[in-house]
Amino acid sequence: MGKYRLSRKRKKFDLFRAESINFKNPLFKAIIMAVFNLTINRKNYKVDVDPQMPLLWVIRDFAGLTGTKYGCGIAQCGACTVHYGEDAVRSCSLPVSSVGDKAITTIEGLSEKGDHPLQLAWDETDVPQCGYCQAGQIMNAAALLKKNPHPSDEDIDEAMSGNICRCCTYKRIRKAIKRAAEKAGGRS
Amino acid sequence: MTTHTVNRRDFIRVTAAAGGGLVLGFNWLSACSPSSRQAKAAVHDLNAFVKIDTDGLVTIMAPNPEIGQGVKTALPMIVAEELDVDWKKISIVQAGLDTGKYSRQVAGGSGAVRSSWAPFREAGATGRQMLVNAAAAEWQVDPAACSTEAGKVWHKESGKSTGYGDLVEKAAALPVPKNVALKDPSAFRIIGKRMPNYDNKAIVTGSIKYGIDTRRKGMLYAAIIHPPAFGQKLQHFDDSEAKKQPGVQQVVSFDNNIAVLARSTWEAMQGAKAIKADWSDDSKLESTGDYADNFRKILDRPSQEKPRRKDGNIRQAFAGAARVIEAEYAAPFLPHNTMEPMNFFADVREDGVELYGPVQTPEKAQSDVSKLLGIPKEKIKVGMPRTGGGFGRRLKSDFVTEAAMISKLAKAPVNLIWRREDDMGGGDYRPMGLYRYRAALDQEGRLIAWHHHSVGVTGNPSRQDSFPAGAVPHLQVDALEYKSPVTTGPWRAPNHNFIAFSEESFLDDIAHQVKKDPVTFRLELLEQAKQHPVGKVDYDPDRYAGVIRKVTEMAGWGQPRPGVYQGFAAHFSFSTHVAEIVELIRAGDKLKISKVYCAVDCGTVVNLSGAETEVEGGIIDGIGHALYGELTLTRGRPDQTNYDHYRLIRMREAPEVEVQFIRNNEKPTGLGEPGLPPAGAALANAIFAATGKRLRSQPFIKSGFFG
């Protein structure tokens, strides 16, 4: 019970963080549209939007890249995970104004031919059920493998626990990450 | 670029596949197929499921909504098997709603493979026979002397062979054969194998489009505001601030809802936040605490009996019992929490309506919109994209009628997208309920009477025919309904999802109290049901015992290992028998689920990979919800609105799962749901083994045994 309370508190804090960069801060009441230049999957995009608009919606509705998904809007489920430079970030809680000139990579830009070791391993392991969360899972796993090419079960559990799969394909996600790590092992 | 000649005789209804009516129309595939992009080969419909072009490309239609249960892969596997084509060379196309061509275009009740098995085999076999007949006519040989393999017809004697593509035009002109022979299961090359999900490549590259990804010219994004509490009504609203938000185009209102339309999703959501609305008084609305008390009052009233099943005479049996054991189990509300929130595209025009999006019951969506707008069904087109989960929530079409109404009022094509908060607060929950059990035992500890008395929010909360019904001479099931403004509905394995926990925990409890091994206790009851069945017996006692024996072998039941605690449960649902054993270990001062074993008898397994992942996922889903799932209400208002306060199972809590299928050639039975129900019970029984404590209400996280 005690432990559960603690984790609830931590989550509340996350929510507060997500909210503070979004809507409730009175500073953002006066909305000024602004032009932002973004690099997504090595292409340049120019958008004229509210600076507080989360990157997720710029990617989906303005850049037209719908592979990145909306799940919760408060950085709790991981469906919206993209790469911000080398890091996996929750694009639903990153205001477009804070992106700067760092390169953004989405699932569509993870590999040119859909042959990233994780993409191949995901198909071979037959991971997806409904498939909706899987782009976020793969993007998160790709960032993990970059930093830790041979993760243990515990490393995988730790790194992947921010991504919810409602179909509960966790067993196969774990297996696919290991399979990809083995395959990529020789290359890196 | 596409001329689509619809010949009403060019299809066979799935229900009458062997009955003929199969005449070929000269159709061109629609623009979305790979072959028409080459735009060279003529495509022929062999029937409603099979199209073959003159280059030999075989397209199989997938008529049911794909919500993650794997039917877009599994159903075409059945057709491809009998058609005898190379699985690697076919393409699968999702069909839209077409009640003329297909029946039961539903994702629900674990029913797609069950109901499609025979007609889809016949569709494939009929197509194959027509191709054989065409080849035989050309070679002037007996069709019976011809065979097929991987998209070719062979005549062994002369060594001749021709590809399906070269035959399809001729096959089209031939009469449709009746009573075609189906393959013997020993000849299966596709059914029973591991075939990866057909859409995998599109999913892992992000190119697959879900309903939420629908984009059309002139389309507006819509966000919606529902009443914040169940039972509340909209009094008045002010949209002046909302309309000043950037990107916001329109605000419309209908029933008790307000919708904001904008040029992007987030701008619509921001617009919705800026609406100031007054709602009716909520001080009289019920909280979940009130429900629990009210349930107890209802069950305590002696006059409230409402038997759904009555075997023998429980009154007499209880009066003469050597021992009576009682227990009460409490189920919380559960939201479905599909990862893709409710959304739908609607374009309501003068000349007709286009609906496109994630729904488990497209035909119901069509008829609901038809009734709502007074537009005939024939003018309402429904398309189904791949869907980000269903779990029963998308059996309803409230979000479809909302989208249609918004499109009508706004006079624009719209994509309505519920925020996560709208979705979690959007009702249709797994009903909250209270389940009371009484068991009567004789001197020898045999179960002689069973009384199940339950109440749940709206609708029958029980399943009256599940085990041990059939094995007990005196049995009564009374299920009562509690009316509430909180909407409830089917949730993955409706009723079974909780009943399996309460029944199988109670059976475990009884077995321990009469000092019998819980598995032996059930096997004796099943033997009783076989030798002396009482009333209706839905399950097959032998197949039930089969999965029980199998799982006990897998897990080494009865061979204790230090520090490992096992719990057993079995359940029959959607015609499938499942037995599971959960294994717990200690991790510090907490318990940890180390492994789950599962044996399943679902008859013939169509796609071994898909079947296995459905059961594995169902088990982890069942464990996750038993451990963490609970939605509470305060004065009609959900207390949990997003994943910061509503806990779903995550990777670190997901146990290792081992699934084995009983191999037989029986007809396939349900599989999307049956893996889930026993999981919570097996977990509770393992907790008892580890701690000596019976958990009788969910979620188990409240017990403090888990981190």
GROMACS .gro file of N, CA, C and O in nm, chain A residues 1 4 11-12 15 23 31 33 48 50 52-54 57 60-62 66-67 69-72 74 76-77 107-108 114 119 122-123 126 128-132 134 138 157 160-162 164 166-168 170-174, chain B residues 67-68 196-197 200-201 203-206 209-210 212-213 215 221 246 263-266 270 273 336-337 339-340 386-389 391 419-420 491 609 612-614 616-617 621 625 642 644-645 647 649-652 654 657:
model
  424
    1MET      N    1   0.085  -0.121   0.000
    1MET     CA    2   0.000   0.000   0.000
    1MET      C    3   0.088   0.125   0.000
    1MET      O    4   0.070   0.214  -0.081
    4TYR      N    5   0.259   0.189  -0.327
    4TYR     CA    6   0.166   0.234  -0.429
    4TYR      C    7   0.139   0.383  -0.415
    4TYR      O    8   0.140   0.457  -0.512
   11LYS      N    9   0.358   1.017  -0.991
   11LYS     CA   10   0.282   1.039  -1.113
   11LYS      C   11   0.210   1.173  -1.110
   11LYS      O   12   0.199   1.240  -1.211
   12LYS      N   13   0.164   1.210  -0.995
   12LYS     CA   14   0.098   1.340  -0.981
   12LYS      C   15   0.195   1.451  -1.019
   12LYS      O   16   0.161   1.548  -1.081
   15LEU      N   17   0.229   1.481  -1.382
   15LEU     CA   18   0.112   1.548  -1.438
   15LEU      C   19   0.127   1.698  -1.423
   15LEU      O   20   0.102   1.775  -1.515
   23PHE      N   21  -0.129   2.430  -2.042
   23PHE     CA   22  -0.243   2.521  -2.051
   23PHE      C   23  -0.267   2.607  -1.928
   23PHE      O   24  -0.322   2.715  -1.939
   31ILE      N   25  -0.234   3.436  -2.632
   31ILE     CA   26  -0.175   3.347  -2.730
   31ILE      C   27  -0.126   3.424  -2.851
   31ILE      O   28  -0.200   3.499  -2.915
   33MET      N   29   0.055   3.355  -3.209
   33MET     CA   30   0.098   3.254  -3.306
   33MET      C   31   0.240   3.289  -3.347
   33MET      O   32   0.280   3.405  -3.345
   48ASP      N   33   0.301   2.761  -3.854
   48ASP     CA   34   0.260   2.884  -3.787
   48ASP      C   35   0.153   2.846  -3.686
   48ASP      O   36   0.035   2.830  -3.721
   50ASP      N   37   0.037   2.815  -3.232
   50ASP     CA   38   0.052   2.853  -3.093
   50ASP      C   39   0.182   2.791  -3.039
   50ASP      O   40   0.202   2.671  -3.053
   52GLN      N   41   0.263   2.697  -2.763
   52GLN     CA   42   0.239   2.592  -2.665
   52GLN      C   43   0.189   2.462  -2.727
   52GLN      O   44   0.172   2.362  -2.658
   53MET      N   45   0.162   2.464  -2.857
   53MET     CA   46   0.112   2.341  -2.917
   53MET      C   47   0.215   2.229  -2.900
   53MET      O   48   0.329   2.245  -2.940
   54PRO      N   49   0.174   2.116  -2.840
   54PRO     CA   50   0.271   2.007  -2.824
   54PRO      C   51   0.320   1.956  -2.960
   54PRO      O   52   0.244   1.952  -3.057
   57TRP      N   53   0.114   1.722  -3.198
   57TRP     CA   54   0.008   1.768  -3.289
   57TRP      C   55   0.065   1.840  -3.410
   57TRP      O   56   0.004   1.839  -3.517
   60ARG      N   57   0.157   1.540  -3.628
   60ARG     CA   58   0.041   1.470  -3.684
   60ARG      C   59  -0.043   1.557  -3.778
   60ARG      O   60  -0.080   1.514  -3.886
   61ASP      N   61  -0.077   1.676  -3.731
   61ASP     CA   62  -0.177   1.754  -3.804
   61ASP      C   63  -0.118   1.856  -3.900
   61ASP      O   64  -0.188   1.905  -3.988
   62PHE      N   65   0.010   1.894  -3.879
   62PHE     CA   66   0.069   1.993  -3.969
   62PHE      C   67   0.174   1.932  -4.061
   62PHE      O   68   0.175   1.957  -4.180
   66THR      N   69   0.138   1.065  -3.945
   66THR     CA   70   0.043   1.013  -3.846
   66THR      C   71   0.091   0.885  -3.776
   66THR      O   72   0.017   0.827  -3.698
   67GLY      N   73   0.215   0.843  -3.805
   67GLY     CA   74   0.267   0.723  -3.737
   67GLY      C   75   0.282   0.742  -3.587
   67GLY      O   76   0.273   0.647  -3.510
   69LYS      N   77   0.150   0.845  -3.234
   69LYS     CA   78   0.011   0.837  -3.187
   69LYS      C   79  -0.017   0.917  -3.060
   69LYS      O   80   0.069   0.934  -2.974
   70TYR      N   81  -0.143   0.958  -3.050
   70TYR     CA   82  -0.195   1.020  -2.927
   70TYR      C   83  -0.253   0.909  -2.840
   70TYR      O   84  -0.333   0.829  -2.887
   71GLY      N   85  -0.210   0.908  -2.712
   71GLY     CA   86  -0.268   0.811  -2.621
   71GLY      C   87  -0.327   0.876  -2.497
   71GLY      O   88  -0.439   0.846  -2.458
   72CYS      N   89  -0.250   0.966  -2.434
   72CYS     CA   90  -0.299   1.023  -2.307
   72CYS      C   91  -0.282   1.174  -2.299
   72CYS      O   92  -0.353   1.240  -2.226
   74ILE      N   93  -0.051   1.333  -2.152
   74ILE     CA   94   0.018   1.376  -2.030
   74ILE      C   95   0.145   1.295  -2.001
   74ILE      O   96   0.185   1.278  -1.887
   76GLN      N   97   0.217   0.979  -2.005
   76GLN     CA   98   0.204   0.862  -1.919
   76GLN      C   99   0.201   0.729  -1.995
   76GLN      O  100   0.219   0.623  -1.935
   77CYS      N  101   0.174   0.732  -2.127
   77CYS     CA  102   0.154   0.604  -2.196
   77CYS      C  103   0.260   0.574  -2.301
   77CYS      O  104   0.277   0.459  -2.340
  107ILE      N  105   0.866   0.755  -3.624
  107ILE     CA  106   0.870   0.616  -3.671
  107ILE      C  107   0.891   0.610  -3.823
  107ILE      O  108   0.962   0.523  -3.874
  108GLU      N  109   0.835   0.707  -3.895
  108GLU     CA  110   0.849   0.706  -4.042
  108GLU      C  111   0.994   0.729  -4.084
  108GLU      O  112   1.033   0.693  -4.196
  114GLY      N  113   1.245   0.070  -4.372
  114GLY     CA  114   1.171  -0.009  -4.273
  114GLY      C  115   1.250  -0.129  -4.226
  114GLY      O  116   1.195  -0.231  -4.189
  119GLN      N  117   1.260  -0.296  -3.625
  119GLN     CA  118   1.145  -0.314  -3.714
  119GLN      C  119   1.141  -0.456  -3.768
  119GLN      O  120   1.035  -0.519  -3.775
  122TRP      N  121   1.051  -0.690  -3.479
  122TRP     CA  122   0.908  -0.677  -3.442
  122TRP      C  123   0.821  -0.764  -3.534
  122TRP      O  124   0.727  -0.826  -3.489
  123ASP      N  125   0.858  -0.767  -3.662
  123ASP     CA  126   0.782  -0.849  -3.757
  123ASP      C  127   0.811  -0.997  -3.733
  123ASP      O  128   0.719  -1.079  -3.724
  126ASP      N  129   0.651  -1.121  -3.441
  126ASP     CA  130   0.507  -1.099  -3.454
  126ASP      C  131   0.452  -1.029  -3.329
  126ASP      O  132   0.362  -1.080  -3.263
  128PRO      N  133   0.295  -0.706  -3.287
  128PRO     CA  134   0.172  -0.626  -3.277
  128PRO      C  135   0.043  -0.708  -3.267
  128PRO      O  136   0.029  -0.810  -3.333
  129GLN      N  137  -0.046  -0.661  -3.181
  129GLN     CA  138  -0.185  -0.709  -3.187
  129GLN      C  139  -0.264  -0.596  -3.254
  129GLN      O  140  -0.273  -0.593  -3.375
  130CYS      N  141  -0.315  -0.501  -3.175
  130CYS     CA  142  -0.383  -0.390  -3.245
  130CYS      C  143  -0.281  -0.300  -3.313
  130CYS      O  144  -0.308  -0.238  -3.413
  131GLY      N  145  -0.160  -0.291  -3.256
  131GLY     CA  146  -0.051  -0.219  -3.320
  131GLY      C  147  -0.042  -0.071  -3.288
  131GLY      O  148   0.056  -0.006  -3.322
  132TYR      N  149  -0.143  -0.017  -3.220
  132TYR     CA  150  -0.152   0.129  -3.202
  132TYR      C  151  -0.034   0.185  -3.123
  132TYR      O  152   0.018   0.291  -3.156
  134GLN      N  153   0.262   0.052  -3.092
  134GLN     CA  154   0.391  -0.007  -3.128
  134GLN      C  155   0.492   0.092  -3.184
  134GLN      O  156   0.612   0.074  -3.164
  138ILE      N  157   0.861   0.103  -3.032
  138ILE     CA  158   0.982   0.086  -3.114
  138ILE      C  159   1.074   0.207  -3.099
  138ILE      O  160   1.196   0.192  -3.084
  157ASP      N  161   1.293  -0.388  -1.893
  157ASP     CA  162   1.174  -0.358  -1.811
  157ASP      C  163   1.176  -0.212  -1.765
  157ASP      O  164   1.075  -0.142  -1.771
  160MET      N  165   1.130   0.031  -2.070
  160MET     CA  166   1.005   0.020  -2.146
  160MET      C  167   0.879   0.038  -2.061
  160MET      O  168   0.768   0.034  -2.114
  161SER      N  169   0.894   0.055  -1.931
  161SER     CA  170   0.775   0.060  -1.847
  161SER      C  171   0.697   0.191  -1.857
  161SER      O  172   0.587   0.203  -1.801
  162GLY      N  173   0.749   0.286  -1.932
  162GLY     CA  174   0.672   0.408  -1.957
  162GLY      C  175   0.580   0.395  -2.077
  162GLY      O  176   0.506   0.487  -2.110
  164ILE      N  177   0.272   0.192  -2.241
  164ILE     CA  178   0.163   0.098  -2.214
  164ILE      C  179   0.126   0.026  -2.343
  164ILE      O  180   0.112   0.089  -2.448
  166ARG      N  181  -0.195  -0.193  -2.431
  166ARG     CA  182  -0.323  -0.238  -2.375
  166ARG      C  183  -0.353  -0.383  -2.417
  166ARG      O  184  -0.427  -0.453  -2.349
  167CYS      N  185  -0.294  -0.427  -2.530
  167CYS     CA  186  -0.312  -0.567  -2.570
  167CYS      C  187  -0.217  -0.656  -2.491
  167CYS      O  188  -0.224  -0.778  -2.501
  168CYS      N  189  -0.125  -0.596  -2.416
  168CYS     CA  190  -0.030  -0.669  -2.332
  168CYS      C  191   0.061  -0.760  -2.413
  168CYS      O  192   0.075  -0.879  -2.383
  170TYR      N  193   0.369  -0.744  -2.403
  170TYR     CA  194   0.498  -0.720  -2.336
  170TYR      C  195   0.599  -0.832  -2.357
  170TYR      O  196   0.718  -0.808  -2.376
  171LYS      N  197   0.551  -0.956  -2.351
  171LYS     CA  198   0.643  -1.069  -2.363
  171LYS      C  199   0.716  -1.064  -2.497
  171LYS      O  200   0.836  -1.082  -2.506
  172ARG      N  201   0.639  -1.038  -2.602
  172ARG     CA  202   0.701  -1.036  -2.735
  172ARG      C  203   0.784  -0.910  -2.758
  172ARG      O  204   0.880  -0.913  -2.834
  173ILE      N  205   0.747  -0.799  -2.694
  173ILE     CA  206   0.828  -0.677  -2.706
  173ILE      C  207   0.968  -0.705  -2.649
  173ILE      O  208   1.069  -0.676  -2.711
  174ARG      N  209   0.969  -0.769  -2.532
  174ARG     CA  210   1.096  -0.803  -2.466
  174ARG      C  211   1.180  -0.892  -2.558
  174ARG      O  212   1.299  -0.869  -2.578
  255ILE      N  213  -0.938  -0.545  -3.469
  255ILE     CA  214  -0.916  -0.462  -3.350
  255ILE      C  215  -0.795  -0.512  -3.270
  255ILE      O  216  -0.777  -0.475  -3.155
  256GLY      N  217  -0.717  -0.599  -3.333
  256GLY     CA  218  -0.601  -0.654  -3.264
  256GLY      C  219  -0.618  -0.801  -3.234
  256GLY      O  220  -0.528  -0.866  -3.182
  384PRO      N  221   0.284  -1.439  -3.939
  384PRO     CA  222   0.287  -1.306  -3.877
  384PRO      C  223   0.169  -1.222  -3.925
  384PRO      O  224   0.125  -1.237  -4.040
  385ASN      N  225   0.120  -1.138  -3.836
  385ASN     CA  226   0.018  -1.040  -3.864
  385ASN      C  227   0.044  -0.975  -4.000
  385ASN      O  228   0.153  -0.923  -4.025
  388ASN      N  229   0.197  -0.620  -4.014
  388ASN     CA  230   0.317  -0.589  -3.935
  388ASN      C  231   0.406  -0.483  -3.997
  388ASN      O  232   0.448  -0.389  -3.929
  389LYS      N  233   0.436  -0.498  -4.125
  389LYS     CA  234   0.532  -0.406  -4.187
  389LYS      C  235   0.479  -0.263  -4.187
  389LYS      O  236   0.552  -0.168  -4.163
  391ILE      N  237   0.267  -0.148  -3.973
  391ILE     CA  238   0.261  -0.102  -3.834
  391ILE      C  239   0.399  -0.054  -3.788
  391ILE      O  240   0.413   0.054  -3.731
  392VAL      N  241   0.502  -0.133  -3.816
  392VAL     CA  242   0.634  -0.099  -3.762
  392VAL      C  243   0.701   0.016  -3.836
  392VAL      O  244   0.802   0.071  -3.789
  393THR      N  245   0.646   0.055  -3.950
  393THR     CA  246   0.701   0.172  -4.020
  393THR      C  247   0.612   0.295  -4.004
  393THR      O  248   0.643   0.401  -4.056
  394GLY      N  249   0.501   0.277  -3.935
  394GLY     CA  250   0.411   0.391  -3.911
  394GLY      C  251   0.325   0.428  -4.030
  394GLY      O  252   0.259   0.532  -4.029
  397LYS      N  253  -0.281   0.329  -4.133
  397LYS     CA  254  -0.369   0.439  -4.091
  397LYS      C  255  -0.481   0.385  -4.001
  397LYS      O  256  -0.556   0.296  -4.041
  398TYR      N  257  -0.489   0.440  -3.883
  398TYR     CA  258  -0.601   0.411  -3.793
  398TYR      C  259  -0.708   0.516  -3.817
  398TYR      O  260  -0.685   0.615  -3.887
  400ILE      N  261  -0.809   0.746  -3.628
  400ILE     CA  262  -0.765   0.876  -3.577
  400ILE      C  263  -0.674   0.947  -3.679
  400ILE      O  264  -0.655   1.067  -3.671
  401ASP      N  265  -0.623   0.870  -3.774
  401ASP     CA  266  -0.532   0.926  -3.876
  401ASP      C  267  -0.606   0.970  -4.002
  401ASP      O  268  -0.542   1.010  -4.100
  403ARG      N  269  -0.767   1.171  -4.277
  403ARG     CA  270  -0.751   1.310  -4.323
  403ARG      C  271  -0.825   1.322  -4.456
  403ARG      O  272  -0.800   1.245  -4.548
  409TYR      N  273  -1.130   1.902  -3.735
  409TYR     CA  274  -1.112   1.815  -3.619
  409TYR      C  275  -1.212   1.860  -3.512
  409TYR      O  276  -1.230   1.981  -3.491
  434PRO      N  277  -0.705   3.028  -3.132
  434PRO     CA  278  -0.655   3.012  -3.269
  434PRO      C  279  -0.696   2.877  -3.328
  434PRO      O  280  -0.694   2.777  -3.259
  451ARG      N  281  -0.902   2.356  -3.692
  451ARG     CA  282  -0.820   2.308  -3.805
  451ARG      C  283  -0.718   2.203  -3.760
  451ARG      O  284  -0.648   2.146  -3.841
  452SER      N  285  -0.703   2.183  -3.628
  452SER     CA  286  -0.615   2.076  -3.582
  452SER      C  287  -0.674   2.018  -3.454
  452SER      O  288  -0.759   2.080  -3.389
  453THR      N  289  -0.626   1.898  -3.418
  453THR     CA  290  -0.681   1.829  -3.301
  453THR      C  291  -0.660   1.910  -3.173
  453THR      O  292  -0.752   1.928  -3.095
  454TRP      N  293  -0.536   1.955  -3.155
  454TRP     CA  294  -0.504   2.026  -3.030
  454TRP      C  295  -0.582   2.157  -3.018
  454TRP      O  296  -0.629   2.193  -2.911
  458GLN      N  297  -0.810   2.257  -2.716
  458GLN     CA  298  -0.793   2.383  -2.643
  458GLN      C  299  -0.923   2.463  -2.644
  458GLN      O  300  -0.960   2.525  -2.544
  461LYS      N  301  -1.152   2.333  -2.389
  461LYS     CA  302  -1.115   2.375  -2.253
  461LYS      C  303  -1.164   2.516  -2.222
  461LYS      O  304  -1.182   2.552  -2.106
  524HIS      N  305  -1.263   0.062  -2.052
  524HIS     CA  306  -1.197  -0.026  -2.148
  524HIS      C  307  -1.055   0.020  -2.179
  524HIS      O  308  -0.967  -0.060  -2.199
  525ASN      N  309  -1.038   0.153  -2.186
  525ASN     CA  310  -0.905   0.208  -2.209
  525ASN      C  311  -0.836   0.157  -2.334
  525ASN      O  312  -0.718   0.121  -2.330
  527MET      N  313  -0.615   0.188  -2.643
  527MET     CA  314  -0.507   0.287  -2.657
  527MET      C  315  -0.545   0.395  -2.759
  527MET      O  316  -0.507   0.510  -2.745
  528GLU      N  317  -0.615   0.355  -2.863
  528GLU     CA  318  -0.667   0.456  -2.957
  528GLU      C  319  -0.801   0.502  -2.900
  528GLU      O  320  -0.895   0.423  -2.894
  574ARG      N  321  -0.786  -0.038  -3.962
  574ARG     CA  322  -0.732  -0.113  -3.849
  574ARG      C  323  -0.760  -0.033  -3.723
  574ARG      O  324  -0.755   0.089  -3.724
  575THR      N  325  -0.792  -0.102  -3.614
  575THR     CA  326  -0.843  -0.034  -3.495
  575THR      C  327  -0.754  -0.057  -3.374
  575THR      O  328  -0.714  -0.170  -3.348
  576GLY      N  329  -0.727   0.052  -3.302
  576GLY     CA  330  -0.639   0.046  -3.186
  576GLY      C  331  -0.707  -0.006  -3.062
  576GLY      O  332  -0.718   0.064  -2.961
  577GLY      N  333  -0.756  -0.129  -3.069
  577GLY     CA  334  -0.816  -0.195  -2.952
  577GLY      C  335  -0.967  -0.176  -2.946
  577GLY      O  336  -1.022  -0.078  -2.997
  579PHE      N  337  -1.196  -0.424  -2.695
  579PHE     CA  338  -1.227  -0.472  -2.559
  579PHE      C  339  -1.375  -0.457  -2.526
  579PHE      O  340  -1.412  -0.454  -2.408
  607ARG      N  341  -1.072   1.309  -2.614
  607ARG     CA  342  -0.950   1.315  -2.534
  607ARG      C  343  -0.949   1.192  -2.442
  607ARG      O  344  -1.052   1.131  -2.418
  608ARG      N  345  -0.832   1.157  -2.391
  608ARG     CA  346  -0.826   1.042  -2.300
  608ARG      C  347  -0.926   1.058  -2.186
  608ARG      O  348  -0.992   0.963  -2.145
  679TRP      N  349  -1.735  -0.586  -2.161
  679TRP     CA  350  -1.592  -0.559  -2.143
  679TRP      C  351  -1.525  -0.694  -2.163
  679TRP      O  352  -1.574  -0.793  -2.110
  797SER      N  353   0.064  -1.836  -3.418
  797SER     CA  354   0.126  -1.717  -3.361
  797SER      C  355   0.021  -1.621  -3.305
  797SER      O  356   0.033  -1.572  -3.193
  800GLU      N  357  -0.155  -1.773  -2.991
  800GLU     CA  358  -0.069  -1.769  -2.873
  800GLU      C  359  -0.064  -1.628  -2.813
  800GLU      O  360  -0.076  -1.610  -2.692
  801THR      N  361  -0.048  -1.528  -2.899
  801THR     CA  362  -0.037  -1.392  -2.846
  801THR      C  363  -0.170  -1.343  -2.788
  801THR      O  364  -0.172  -1.268  -2.691
  802GLU      N  365  -0.281  -1.389  -2.847
  802GLU     CA  366  -0.413  -1.352  -2.791
  802GLU      C  367  -0.427  -1.404  -2.649
  802GLU      O  368  -0.477  -1.335  -2.560
  804GLU      N  369  -0.174  -1.509  -2.442
  804GLU     CA  370  -0.074  -1.446  -2.355
  804GLU      C  371  -0.119  -1.306  -2.313
  804GLU      O  372  -0.113  -1.269  -2.196
  805GLY      N  373  -0.164  -1.230  -2.412
  805GLY     CA  374  -0.211  -1.094  -2.384
  805GLY      C  375  -0.332  -1.095  -2.294
  805GLY      O  376  -0.344  -1.013  -2.203
  809ASP      N  377  -0.355  -0.917  -1.939
  809ASP     CA  378  -0.466  -0.822  -1.926
  809ASP      C  379  -0.551  -0.858  -1.802
  809ASP      O  380  -0.583  -0.772  -1.719
  813HIS      N  381  -0.577  -0.620  -1.469
  813HIS     CA  382  -0.701  -0.560  -1.419
  813HIS      C  383  -0.738  -0.613  -1.281
  813HIS      O  384  -0.793  -0.539  -1.200
  830ASN      N  385  -0.724   0.973  -1.631
  830ASN     CA  386  -0.612   0.950  -1.721
  830ASN      C  387  -0.515   0.854  -1.653
  830ASN      O  388  -0.537   0.813  -1.538
  832ASP      N  389  -0.236   0.880  -1.519
  832ASP     CA  390  -0.161   0.918  -1.400
  832ASP      C  391  -0.228   0.863  -1.273
  832ASP      O  392  -0.164   0.835  -1.174
  833HIS      N  393  -0.361   0.848  -1.278
  833HIS     CA  394  -0.433   0.795  -1.163
  833HIS      C  395  -0.499   0.660  -1.188
  833HIS      O  396  -0.546   0.597  -1.095
  835ARG      N  397  -0.424   0.295  -1.310
  835ARG     CA  398  -0.306   0.212  -1.333
  835ARG      C  399  -0.337   0.094  -1.426
  835ARG      O  400  -0.429   0.018  -1.400
  837ILE      N  401  -0.140  -0.239  -1.631
  837ILE     CA  402  -0.019  -0.319  -1.614
  837ILE      C  403   0.085  -0.276  -1.717
  837ILE      O  404   0.052  -0.243  -1.831
  838ARG      N  405   0.210  -0.272  -1.673
  838ARG     CA  406   0.320  -0.229  -1.758
  838ARG      C  407   0.424  -0.340  -1.768
  838ARG      O  408   0.414  -0.441  -1.700
  839MET      N  409   0.523  -0.315  -1.851
  839MET     CA  410   0.625  -0.417  -1.880
  839MET      C  411   0.684  -0.480  -1.754
  839MET      O  412   0.696  -0.601  -1.744
  840ARG      N  413   0.722  -0.398  -1.657
  840ARG     CA  414   0.793  -0.453  -1.541
  840ARG      C  415   0.705  -0.544  -1.455
  840ARG      O  416   0.755  -0.625  -1.379
  842ALA      N  417   0.461  -0.738  -1.596
  842ALA     CA  418   0.407  -0.846  -1.681
  842ALA      C  419   0.487  -0.974  -1.660
  842ALA      O  420   0.607  -0.977  -1.683
  845VAL      N  421   0.478  -1.591  -1.950
  845VAL     CA  422   0.358  -1.672  -1.973
  845VAL      C  423   0.393  -1.786  -2.069
  845VAL      O  424   0.463  -1.765  -2.168
   0.00000   0.00000   0.00000
